[in-house]
Amino acid sequence: EVQLVESGGGLVQAGGSLRLSCVASGFTFVDYSIAWFRQGPGKEREGIAYIQINRGATDYADSVKGRFTISSDNKENTVYLQMNNLKPEDTAVYYCAAVPPPVARLIFRTVPQVDYWGKGTPVTVSS
């Protein structure tokens, strides 16, 4: 059974930090890019970061660049999103997704082909 399971969300004050985890199972982890998306209240889902697992290449949306860091532990089939200097506008449900590497770069413009989604973990940043 394919699963992507996010964890680590919660309530944090502005300026604080959280680390999200995404544990993958049931598919060949190294064949994919793993992306983080988020959907805030009343907003469309947006891609914020991805990592190409077999190369370690990463990229970020401008809104999180310099504050968020994506990384992976390939032995544990886990991707992390370290979020620092959180702002109230980062409040959203955060989802991880398995994306074919050729389309991963599209996540900053649209929601491209996503083979597998997690169910999300909520993050609330208070001012």
CSV table of C-alpha atoms in Angstrom, one decimal, residues 36-48 63 87-95 111 120-125:
chain,number,residue,atom,x,y,z
A,36,TRP,CA,5.7,20.1,-0.1
A,37,PHE,CA,2.6,21.9,-0.9
A,38,ARG,CA,0.4,24.0,1.4
A,39,GLN,CA,-3.1,25.3,1.4
A,40,GLY,CA,-4.0,28.2,3.6
A,41,PRO,CA,-7.6,29.2,4.6
A,42,GLY,CA,-9.4,30.4,1.5
A,43,LYS,CA,-6.3,29.9,-0.7
A,44,GLU,CA,-5.3,27.6,-3.5
A,45,ARG,CA,-2.9,24.9,-2.9
A,46,GLU,CA,0.7,26.0,-3.7
A,47,GLY,CA,4.0,24.3,-4.1
A,48,ILE,CA,6.7,25.5,-1.8
A,63,SER,CA,7.8,33.0,-0.3
A,87,LYS,CA,5.0,34.1,9.8
A,88,PRO,CA,1.2,34.2,10.3
A,89,GLU,CA,0.9,33.9,6.5
A,90,ASP,CA,2.6,30.4,6.7
A,91,THR,CA,-0.6,29.2,8.4
A,92,ALA,CA,-1.9,26.3,6.2
A,93,VAL,CA,-2.3,22.6,5.9
A,94,TYR,CA,1.0,21.2,4.6
A,95,TYR,CA,1.0,18.2,2.3
A,111,VAL,CA,-0.2,21.6,-9.3
A,120,GLY,CA,-1.6,16.8,5.4
A,121,THR,CA,-0.6,18.2,8.7
A,122,PRO,CA,-1.9,21.6,9.9
A,123,VAL,CA,0.4,24.5,10.9
A,124,THR,CA,-0.9,27.5,12.7
A,125,VAL,CA,1.3,30.5,13.3
